[in-house]
């Protein structure tokens, strides 16, 4: 091989290497990246639901719109699934630009790890086979789940346990753990439910909204569980209540949640004691 051929070969290798390195450092082609904040939000939501600790997505749309809307967009991603929303401990996002494209990255710390969430799903599936019977009405399923949680979970007065995993595996949790476990169990039997956030006299508090037929009802398993814990005792003071009934001692932003206008007219017993958060 003469010198000219050698230099040509080296030049070809350099060109191929440059292309290869460029593809390593370049984000996805613009045509593959969403051009709207809604599309970007959808990509990040999919990754959140997979319990990823780092969400990443490219963006090829208007950069000014991204800068103006990214904060609310990330908030909407975090709020897209109630279960994931309330096991996220903290998150931080960054934006990097590449010519006409941009990349959004969200780093998340979870209170409940992916492995713990899988364990919750496994245990709930096993548990529901004993808690739920064939032929139960939707309301009977709600009551059975409510009563099981109230009689098997203790309120965590140390305020250290926040998740459904804590409630199931350790047997104690604060209101967030109760609400997450209610949510998971109800959803797994096909009953639509939400976590609702508000305040009570002692501070911030979360509980559940449950849909039966066309109507929504409040359900606060935390406040139906006596403190100190009394084995086997379950109140129904805060079981399937309307907005008007709950507003006696619970407050929330009504515009953020479905209205609970119906009165279930269920029998209730007396609340044993005021529940701390």
PDB file of C-alpha atoms in Angstrom:
ATOM      1  CA  UNK A   1       0.000   0.000   0.000  1.00  0.00           C
ATOM      2  CA  UNK A   2       1.545   3.360  -1.032  1.00  0.00           C
ATOM      3  CA  UNK A   3       1.484   6.491   1.097  1.00  0.00           C
ATOM      4  CA  UNK A   4      -1.465   7.965  -0.786  1.00  0.00           C
ATOM      5  CA  UNK A   5      -3.555   4.840  -0.250  1.00  0.00           C
ATOM      6  CA  UNK A   6      -2.588   4.764   3.435  1.00  0.00           C
ATOM      7  CA  UNK A   7      -3.604   8.404   3.939  1.00  0.00           C
ATOM      8  CA  UNK A   8      -6.901   7.744   2.159  1.00  0.00           C
ATOM      9  CA  UNK A   9      -7.540   4.731   4.406  1.00  0.00           C
ATOM     10  CA  UNK A  10      -6.721   6.763   7.536  1.00  0.00           C
ATOM     11  CA  UNK A  11      -9.029   9.532   6.338  1.00  0.00           C
ATOM     12  CA  UNK A  12     -11.869   7.052   5.826  1.00  0.00           C
ATOM     13  CA  UNK A  13     -11.330   5.535   9.264  1.00  0.00           C
ATOM     14  CA  UNK A  14     -11.298   9.024  10.816  1.00  0.00           C
ATOM     15  CA  UNK A  15     -14.543   9.883   9.033  1.00  0.00           C
ATOM     16  CA  UNK A  16     -16.239   6.710  10.233  1.00  0.00           C
ATOM     17  CA  UNK A  17     -14.953   7.281  13.771  1.00  0.00           C
ATOM     18  CA  UNK A  18     -16.267  10.844  13.736  1.00  0.00           C
ATOM     19  CA  UNK A  19     -19.721   9.619  12.668  1.00  0.00           C
ATOM     20  CA  UNK A  20     -19.674   6.919  15.345  1.00  0.00           C
ATOM     21  CA  UNK A  21     -18.651   9.303  18.100  1.00  0.00           C
ATOM     22  CA  UNK A  22     -21.199  11.833  16.908  1.00  0.00           C
ATOM     23  CA  UNK A  23     -23.978   9.263  17.192  1.00  0.00           C
ATOM     24  CA  UNK A  24     -22.867   8.460  20.732  1.00  0.00           C
ATOM     25  CA  UNK A  25     -23.078  12.036  21.885  1.00  0.00           C
ATOM     26  CA  UNK A  26     -26.075  13.116  19.890  1.00  0.00           C
ATOM     27  CA  UNK A  27     -29.618  12.783  21.223  1.00  0.00           C
ATOM     28  CA  UNK A  28     -32.294  11.017  19.254  1.00  0.00           C
ATOM     29  CA  UNK A  29     -33.044  12.474  15.808  1.00  0.00           C
ATOM     30  CA  UNK A  30     -35.342  15.480  15.915  1.00  0.00           C
ATOM     31  CA  UNK A  31     -37.993  13.553  13.984  1.00  0.00           C
ATOM     32  CA  UNK A  32     -38.174  10.974  16.814  1.00  0.00           C
ATOM     33  CA  UNK A  33     -38.509  13.530  19.616  1.00  0.00           C
ATOM     34  CA  UNK A  34     -41.886  14.973  20.665  1.00  0.00           C
ATOM     35  CA  UNK A  35     -42.509  18.474  19.389  1.00  0.00           C
ATOM     36  CA  UNK A  36     -45.077  19.371  22.066  1.00  0.00           C
ATOM     37  CA  UNK A  37     -45.069  19.570  25.848  1.00  0.00           C
ATOM     38  CA  UNK A  38     -47.939  17.080  25.898  1.00  0.00           C
ATOM     39  CA  UNK A  39     -45.868  14.566  23.944  1.00  0.00           C
ATOM     40  CA  UNK A  40     -42.897  15.151  26.227  1.00  0.00           C
ATOM     41  CA  UNK A  41     -45.147  14.682  29.259  1.00  0.00           C
ATOM     42  CA  UNK A  42     -46.420  11.372  27.878  1.00  0.00           C
ATOM     43  CA  UNK A  43     -42.904   9.989  27.431  1.00  0.00           C
ATOM     44  CA  UNK A  44     -41.891  10.945  30.967  1.00  0.00           C
ATOM     45  CA  UNK A  45     -45.102   9.501  32.435  1.00  0.00           C
ATOM     46  CA  UNK A  46     -44.388   6.111  30.881  1.00  0.00           C
ATOM     47  CA  UNK A  47     -40.992   6.047  32.533  1.00  0.00           C
ATOM     48  CA  UNK A  48     -42.394   7.193  35.886  1.00  0.00           C
ATOM     49  CA  UNK A  49     -44.897   4.328  35.834  1.00  0.00           C
ATOM     50  CA  UNK A  50     -41.943   1.980  35.285  1.00  0.00           C
ATOM     51  CA  UNK A  51     -40.519   3.303  38.574  1.00  0.00           C
ATOM     52  CA  UNK A  52     -37.348   4.618  36.924  1.00  0.00           C
ATOM     53  CA  UNK A  53     -35.058   6.764  39.059  1.00  0.00           C
ATOM     54  CA  UNK A  54     -34.039   8.852  36.043  1.00  0.00           C
ATOM     55  CA  UNK A  55     -36.598   9.966  33.479  1.00  0.00           C
ATOM     56  CA  UNK A  56     -35.184  11.268  30.208  1.00  0.00           C
ATOM     57  CA  UNK A  57     -36.799  12.470  26.988  1.00  0.00           C
ATOM     58  CA  UNK A  58     -35.785  14.534  23.981  1.00  0.00           C
ATOM     59  CA  UNK A  59     -37.774  17.519  22.765  1.00  0.00           C
ATOM     60  CA  UNK A  60     -37.829  19.139  19.336  1.00  0.00           C
ATOM     61  CA  UNK A  61     -40.508  21.781  19.813  1.00  0.00           C
ATOM     62  CA  UNK A  62     -40.474  25.466  20.642  1.00  0.00           C
ATOM     63  CA  UNK A  63     -37.725  26.139  23.160  1.00  0.00           C
ATOM     64  CA  UNK A  64     -39.482  29.181  24.637  1.00  0.00           C
ATOM     65  CA  UNK A  65     -42.575  27.063  25.319  1.00  0.00           C
ATOM     66  CA  UNK A  66     -40.390  24.447  26.980  1.00  0.00           C
ATOM     67  CA  UNK A  67     -38.721  27.021  29.227  1.00  0.00           C
ATOM     68  CA  UNK A  68     -42.058  28.570  30.167  1.00  0.00           C
ATOM     69  CA  UNK A  69     -43.931  25.316  30.705  1.00  0.00           C
ATOM     70  CA  UNK A  70     -41.418  22.748  31.900  1.00  0.00           C
ATOM     71  CA  UNK A  71     -41.999  23.308  35.612  1.00  0.00           C
ATOM     72  CA  UNK A  72     -45.756  22.723  35.389  1.00  0.00           C
ATOM     73  CA  UNK A  73     -45.230  19.874  32.929  1.00  0.00           C
ATOM     74  CA  UNK A  74     -42.953  18.033  35.365  1.00  0.00           C
ATOM     75  CA  UNK A  75     -45.459  18.649  38.175  1.00  0.00           C
ATOM     76  CA  UNK A  76     -48.175  17.156  35.976  1.00  0.00           C
ATOM     77  CA  UNK A  77     -45.998  14.110  35.311  1.00  0.00           C
ATOM     78  CA  UNK A  78     -45.555  13.572  39.050  1.00  0.00           C
ATOM     79  CA  UNK A  79     -49.316  13.919  39.563  1.00  0.00           C
ATOM     80  CA  UNK A  80     -50.291  11.594  36.705  1.00  0.00           C
ATOM     81  CA  UNK A  81     -50.642   8.532  38.950  1.00  0.00           C
ATOM     82  CA  UNK A  82     -51.708   8.830  42.585  1.00  0.00           C
ATOM     83  CA  UNK A  83     -49.716   5.819  43.756  1.00  0.00           C
ATOM     84  CA  UNK A  84     -46.468   7.014  42.163  1.00  0.00           C
ATOM     85  CA  UNK A  85     -47.111  10.592  43.247  1.00  0.00           C
ATOM     86  CA  UNK A  86     -47.224   9.658  46.913  1.00  0.00           C
ATOM     87  CA  UNK A  87     -44.184   7.376  46.930  1.00  0.00           C
ATOM     88  CA  UNK A  88     -41.961  10.044  45.350  1.00  0.00           C
ATOM     89  CA  UNK A  89     -39.880  11.622  48.098  1.00  0.00           C
ATOM     90  CA  UNK A  90     -38.181  14.295  45.991  1.00  0.00           C
ATOM     91  CA  UNK A  91     -37.181  15.088  42.427  1.00  0.00           C
ATOM     92  CA  UNK A  92     -35.071  17.538  40.461  1.00  0.00           C
ATOM     93  CA  UNK A  93     -35.122  18.233  36.733  1.00  0.00           C
ATOM     94  CA  UNK A  94     -32.593  19.657  34.291  1.00  0.00           C
ATOM     95  CA  UNK A  95     -32.744  20.791  30.646  1.00  0.00           C
ATOM     96  CA  UNK A  96     -29.838  20.528  28.208  1.00  0.00           C
ATOM     97  CA  UNK A  97     -29.860  22.012  24.719  1.00  0.00           C
ATOM     98  CA  UNK A  98     -28.239  20.665  21.525  1.00  0.00           C
ATOM     99  CA  UNK A  99     -28.678  23.024  18.623  1.00  0.00           C
ATOM    100  CA  UNK A 100     -32.360  22.782  17.715  1.00  0.00           C
ATOM    101  CA  UNK A 101     -33.075  19.981  20.190  1.00  0.00           C
ATOM    102  CA  UNK A 102     -33.288  19.731  23.972  1.00  0.00           C
ATOM    103  CA  UNK A 103     -33.241  16.958  26.552  1.00  0.00           C
ATOM    104  CA  UNK A 104     -35.187  16.927  29.803  1.00  0.00           C
ATOM    105  CA  UNK A 105     -33.954  14.773  32.660  1.00  0.00           C
ATOM    106  CA  UNK A 106     -35.796  14.179  35.951  1.00  0.00           C
ATOM    107  CA  UNK A 107     -33.935  12.486  38.816  1.00  0.00           C
ATOM    108  CA  UNK A 108     -36.213  10.969  41.457  1.00  0.00           C
ATOM    109  CA  UNK A 109     -35.791   9.657  44.974  1.00  0.00           C
ATOM    110  CA  UNK A 110     -38.578   7.292  46.044  1.00  0.00           C
ATOM    111  CA  UNK A 111     -39.844   6.481  49.515  1.00  0.00           C
ATOM    112  CA  UNK A 112     -40.820   3.024  48.221  1.00  0.00           C
ATOM    113  CA  UNK A 113     -38.313   1.258  45.976  1.00  0.00           C
ATOM    114  CA  UNK A 114     -39.282  -0.609  42.815  1.00  0.00           C
ATOM    115  CA  UNK A 115     -38.666  -3.903  44.623  1.00  0.00           C
ATOM    116  CA  UNK A 116     -40.873  -2.845  47.528  1.00  0.00           C
ATOM    117  CA  UNK A 117     -43.666  -1.826  45.161  1.00  0.00           C
ATOM    118  CA  UNK A 118     -43.444  -5.247  43.492  1.00  0.00           C
ATOM    119  CA  UNK A 119     -43.698  -6.854  46.933  1.00  0.00           C
ATOM    120  CA  UNK A 120     -46.793  -4.758  47.683  1.00  0.00           C
ATOM    121  CA  UNK A 121     -48.377  -5.931  44.444  1.00  0.00           C
ATOM    122  CA  UNK A 122     -47.567  -9.572  45.232  1.00  0.00           C
ATOM    123  CA  UNK A 123     -48.876  -9.416  48.800  1.00  0.00           C
ATOM    124  CA  UNK A 124     -52.018  -7.517  47.829  1.00  0.00           C
ATOM    125  CA  UNK A 125     -52.821 -10.113  45.166  1.00  0.00           C
ATOM    126  CA  UNK A 126     -52.505 -12.882  47.771  1.00  0.00           C
ATOM    127  CA  UNK A 127     -54.423 -10.934  50.404  1.00  0.00           C
ATOM    128  CA  UNK A 128     -57.366 -10.109  48.184  1.00  0.00           C
ATOM    129  CA  UNK A 129     -58.007 -13.804  47.615  1.00  0.00           C
ATOM    130  CA  UNK A 130     -58.883 -14.080  51.313  1.00  0.00           C
ATOM    131  CA  UNK A 131     -60.475 -10.654  51.874  1.00  0.00           C
ATOM    132  CA  UNK A 132     -62.768 -10.608  48.840  1.00  0.00           C
ATOM    133  CA  UNK A 133     -65.396 -13.273  48.260  1.00  0.00           C
ATOM    134  CA  UNK A 134     -67.179 -14.263  45.070  1.00  0.00           C
ATOM    135  CA  UNK A 135     -70.490 -12.438  44.708  1.00  0.00           C
ATOM    136  CA  UNK A 136     -69.555  -9.390  46.780  1.00  0.00           C
ATOM    137  CA  UNK A 137     -71.037  -6.097  45.651  1.00  0.00           C
ATOM    138  CA  UNK A 138     -68.645  -3.200  45.033  1.00  0.00           C
ATOM    139  CA  UNK A 139     -69.651  -1.619  48.356  1.00  0.00           C
ATOM    140  CA  UNK A 140     -69.029  -4.882  50.201  1.00  0.00           C
ATOM    141  CA  UNK A 141     -65.565  -5.036  48.639  1.00  0.00           C
ATOM    142  CA  UNK A 142     -64.825  -1.495  49.782  1.00  0.00           C
ATOM    143  CA  UNK A 143     -65.984  -2.299  53.319  1.00  0.00           C
ATOM    144  CA  UNK A 144     -63.958  -5.523  53.461  1.00  0.00           C
ATOM    145  CA  UNK A 145     -60.797  -3.745  52.341  1.00  0.00           C
ATOM    146  CA  UNK A 146     -61.381  -0.796  54.686  1.00  0.00           C
ATOM    147  CA  UNK A 147     -61.971  -3.085  57.663  1.00  0.00           C
ATOM    148  CA  UNK A 148     -58.952  -5.299  56.913  1.00  0.00           C
ATOM    149  CA  UNK A 149     -56.615  -2.323  56.744  1.00  0.00           C
ATOM    150  CA  UNK A 150     -58.010  -0.671  59.874  1.00  0.00           C
ATOM    151  CA  UNK A 151     -57.727  -3.892  61.889  1.00  0.00           C
ATOM    152  CA  UNK A 152     -54.279  -4.947  60.607  1.00  0.00           C
ATOM    153  CA  UNK A 153     -52.349  -1.671  60.365  1.00  0.00           C
ATOM    154  CA  UNK A 154     -51.289   0.481  63.315  1.00  0.00           C
ATOM    155  CA  UNK A 155     -50.854   4.213  63.102  1.00  0.00           C
ATOM    156  CA  UNK A 156     -47.153   5.103  63.208  1.00  0.00           C
ATOM    157  CA  UNK A 157     -46.833   7.605  66.025  1.00  0.00           C
ATOM    158  CA  UNK A 158     -43.107   7.959  65.295  1.00  0.00           C
ATOM    159  CA  UNK A 159     -44.063   9.481  61.909  1.00  0.00           C
ATOM    160  CA  UNK A 160     -41.389   7.467  60.083  1.00  0.00           C
ATOM    161  CA  UNK A 161     -43.366   5.105  57.827  1.00  0.00           C
ATOM    162  CA  UNK A 162     -45.102   6.527  54.773  1.00  0.00           C
ATOM    163  CA  UNK A 163     -45.744   3.752  52.266  1.00  0.00           C
ATOM    164  CA  UNK A 164     -48.056   0.867  51.490  1.00  0.00           C
ATOM    165  CA  UNK A 165     -45.010  -1.381  51.892  1.00  0.00           C
ATOM    166  CA  UNK A 166     -44.589  -0.113  55.458  1.00  0.00           C
ATOM    167  CA  UNK A 167     -48.278  -0.703  56.150  1.00  0.00           C
ATOM    168  CA  UNK A 168     -48.236  -4.255  54.770  1.00  0.00           C
ATOM    169  CA  UNK A 169     -44.806  -5.531  55.758  1.00  0.00           C
ATOM    170  CA  UNK A 170     -44.148  -3.632  58.989  1.00  0.00           C
ATOM    171  CA  UNK A 171     -47.797  -3.260  59.945  1.00  0.00           C
ATOM    172  CA  UNK A 172     -47.606   0.450  60.710  1.00  0.00           C
ATOM    173  CA  UNK A 173     -47.731   3.687  58.749  1.00  0.00           C
ATOM    174  CA  UNK A 174     -48.905   7.292  58.824  1.00  0.00           C
ATOM    175  CA  UNK A 175     -51.941   8.450  56.850  1.00  0.00           C
ATOM    176  CA  UNK A 176     -50.059   8.308  53.561  1.00  0.00           C
ATOM    177  CA  UNK A 177     -49.347   4.601  53.980  1.00  0.00           C
ATOM    178  CA  UNK A 178     -52.995   3.891  54.806  1.00  0.00           C
ATOM    179  CA  UNK A 179     -54.214   5.856  51.777  1.00  0.00           C
ATOM    180  CA  UNK A 180     -51.721   4.181  49.433  1.00  0.00           C
ATOM    181  CA  UNK A 181     -52.729   0.714  50.576  1.00  0.00           C
ATOM    182  CA  UNK A 182     -56.440   1.551  50.260  1.00  0.00           C
ATOM    183  CA  UNK A 183     -55.769   2.855  46.756  1.00  0.00           C
ATOM    184  CA  UNK A 184     -53.805  -0.214  45.659  1.00  0.00           C
ATOM    185  CA  UNK A 185     -56.290  -2.734  47.041  1.00  0.00           C
ATOM    186  CA  UNK A 186     -59.356  -0.968  45.641  1.00  0.00           C
ATOM    187  CA  UNK A 187     -57.814  -0.541  42.210  1.00  0.00           C
ATOM    188  CA  UNK A 188     -56.839  -4.206  42.159  1.00  0.00           C
ATOM    189  CA  UNK A 189     -60.485  -5.225  42.594  1.00  0.00           C
ATOM    190  CA  UNK A 190     -61.600  -2.851  39.859  1.00  0.00           C
ATOM    191  CA  UNK A 191     -62.886   0.000  42.012  1.00  0.00           C
ATOM    192  CA  UNK A 192     -61.870   3.511  41.018  1.00  0.00           C
ATOM    193  CA  UNK A 193     -60.188   5.438  43.825  1.00  0.00           C
ATOM    194  CA  UNK A 194     -58.095   8.537  44.397  1.00  0.00           C
ATOM    195  CA  UNK A 195     -55.872   9.940  47.100  1.00  0.00           C
ATOM    196  CA  UNK A 196     -57.082  13.321  48.327  1.00  0.00           C
ATOM    197  CA  UNK A 197     -54.823  15.778  50.112  1.00  0.00           C
ATOM    198  CA  UNK A 198     -55.949  18.435  52.536  1.00  0.00           C
ATOM    199  CA  UNK A 199     -55.698  19.578  56.122  1.00  0.00           C
ATOM    200  CA  UNK A 200     -57.158  18.786  59.518  1.00  0.00           C
ATOM    201  CA  UNK A 201     -56.763  20.605  62.814  1.00  0.00           C
ATOM    202  CA  UNK A 202     -53.284  19.163  63.403  1.00  0.00           C
ATOM    203  CA  UNK A 203     -51.899  19.818  59.911  1.00  0.00           C
ATOM    204  CA  UNK A 204     -51.578  18.149  56.518  1.00  0.00           C
ATOM    205  CA  UNK A 205     -53.483  14.927  55.925  1.00  0.00           C
ATOM    206  CA  UNK A 206     -54.347  12.509  53.107  1.00  0.00           C
ATOM    207  CA  UNK A 207     -57.233  10.079  52.720  1.00  0.00           C
ATOM    208  CA  UNK A 208     -59.182   8.511  49.828  1.00  0.00           C
ATOM    209  CA  UNK A 209     -62.014   9.155  47.428  1.00  0.00           C
ATOM    210  CA  UNK A 210     -63.874   6.067  46.227  1.00  0.00           C
ATOM    211  CA  UNK A 211     -66.234   5.770  43.290  1.00  0.00           C
ATOM    212  CA  UNK A 212     -69.291   3.548  43.545  1.00  0.00           C
ATOM    213  CA  UNK A 213     -71.532   3.688  40.511  1.00  0.00           C
ATOM    214  CA  UNK A 214     -71.736   7.311  39.434  1.00  0.00           C
ATOM    215  CA  UNK A 215     -70.972   8.729  42.867  1.00  0.00           C
ATOM    216  CA  UNK A 216     -67.793   9.531  44.753  1.00  0.00           C
ATOM    217  CA  UNK A 217     -67.371   9.140  48.519  1.00  0.00           C
ATOM    218  CA  UNK A 218     -64.717   9.974  51.080  1.00  0.00           C
ATOM    219  CA  UNK A 219     -63.016   7.187  53.009  1.00  0.00           C
ATOM    220  CA  UNK A 220     -60.477   7.909  55.753  1.00  0.00           C
ATOM    221  CA  UNK A 221     -59.086   4.610  57.022  1.00  0.00           C
ATOM    222  CA  UNK A 222     -56.523   6.428  59.180  1.00  0.00           C
ATOM    223  CA  UNK A 223     -59.132   8.229  61.199  1.00  0.00           C
ATOM    224  CA  UNK A 224     -61.210   5.053  61.481  1.00  0.00           C
ATOM    225  CA  UNK A 225     -58.298   3.320  63.254  1.00  0.00           C
ATOM    226  CA  UNK A 226     -58.137   3.932  67.019  1.00  0.00           C
ATOM    227  CA  UNK A 227     -55.009   5.399  68.631  1.00  0.00           C
ATOM    228  CA  UNK A 228     -53.632   3.704  70.691  1.00  0.00           C
ATOM    229  CA  UNK A 229     -54.274   0.703  68.461  1.00  0.00           C
ATOM    230  CA  UNK A 230     -57.053  -1.653  69.549  1.00  0.00           C
ATOM    231  CA  UNK A 231     -56.837  -5.031  67.855  1.00  0.00           C
ATOM    232  CA  UNK A 232     -59.909  -5.854  65.816  1.00  0.00           C
ATOM    233  CA  UNK A 233     -61.583  -2.476  66.325  1.00  0.00           C
ATOM    234  CA  UNK A 234     -62.661  -0.574  63.214  1.00  0.00           C
ATOM    235  CA  UNK A 235     -64.733   2.579  63.225  1.00  0.00           C
ATOM    236  CA  UNK A 236     -66.853   3.616  60.239  1.00  0.00           C
ATOM    237  CA  UNK A 237     -67.135   7.243  61.243  1.00  0.00           C
ATOM    238  CA  UNK A 238     -65.234   8.252  58.097  1.00  0.00           C
ATOM    239  CA  UNK A 239     -66.448   5.526  55.760  1.00  0.00           C
ATOM    240  CA  UNK A 240     -68.208   6.536  52.511  1.00  0.00           C
ATOM    241  CA  UNK A 241     -68.940  10.123  53.488  1.00  0.00           C
ATOM    242  CA  UNK A 242     -70.084  13.099  51.463  1.00  0.00           C
ATOM    243  CA  UNK A 243     -68.230  16.383  51.097  1.00  0.00           C
ATOM    244  CA  UNK A 244     -70.580  18.019  53.577  1.00  0.00           C
ATOM    245  CA  UNK A 245     -69.991  15.304  56.169  1.00  0.00           C
ATOM    246  CA  UNK A 246     -66.198  15.403  55.775  1.00  0.00           C
ATOM    247  CA  UNK A 247     -65.939  19.172  55.910  1.00  0.00           C
ATOM    248  CA  UNK A 248     -66.801  19.068  59.610  1.00  0.00           C
ATOM    249  CA  UNK A 249     -63.124  18.360  60.329  1.00  0.00           C
ATOM    250  CA  UNK A 250     -61.360  17.901  56.939  1.00  0.00           C
ATOM    251  CA  UNK A 251     -60.526  20.680  54.474  1.00  0.00           C
ATOM    252  CA  UNK A 252     -59.322  20.420  50.855  1.00  0.00           C
ATOM    253  CA  UNK A 253     -59.341  22.217  47.516  1.00  0.00           C
ATOM    254  CA  UNK A 254     -62.705  21.158  46.111  1.00  0.00           C
ATOM    255  CA  UNK A 255     -61.780  22.225  42.572  1.00  0.00           C
ATOM    256  CA  UNK A 256     -58.944  19.677  42.479  1.00  0.00           C
ATOM    257  CA  UNK A 257     -61.079  16.585  43.126  1.00  0.00           C
ATOM    258  CA  UNK A 258     -64.394  15.002  42.071  1.00  0.00           C
ATOM    259  CA  UNK A 259     -67.383  16.194  44.078  1.00  0.00           C
ATOM    260  CA  UNK A 260     -68.800  13.753  46.622  1.00  0.00           C
ATOM    261  CA  UNK A 261     -72.389  14.930  46.797  1.00  0.00           C
ATOM    262  CA  UNK A 262     -74.164  11.675  47.607  1.00  0.00           C
ATOM    263  CA  UNK A 263     -74.944  10.427  51.087  1.00  0.00           C
ATOM    264  CA  UNK A 264     -74.227   6.707  51.390  1.00  0.00           C
ATOM    265  CA  UNK A 265     -76.426   6.518  54.512  1.00  0.00           C
ATOM    266  CA  UNK A 266     -74.258   3.774  55.985  1.00  0.00           C
ATOM    267  CA  UNK A 267     -74.392   2.823  59.639  1.00  0.00           C
ATOM    268  CA  UNK A 268     -71.495   4.320  61.572  1.00  0.00           C
ATOM    269  CA  UNK A 269     -70.119   3.729  64.995  1.00  0.00           C
ATOM    270  CA  UNK A 270     -68.545   6.304  67.241  1.00  0.00           C
ATOM    271  CA  UNK A 271     -64.989   7.305  66.520  1.00  0.00           C
ATOM    272  CA  UNK A 272     -62.905   5.912  69.366  1.00  0.00           C
ATOM    273  CA  UNK A 273     -60.371   8.708  69.513  1.00  0.00           C
ATOM    274  CA  UNK A 274     -59.041  11.614  67.507  1.00  0.00           C
ATOM    275  CA  UNK A 275     -56.359  10.426  65.113  1.00  0.00           C
ATOM    276  CA  UNK A 276     -53.014  12.108  64.878  1.00  0.00           C
ATOM    277  CA  UNK A 277     -51.531  12.483  61.406  1.00  0.00           C
TER     278      UNK A 277
END
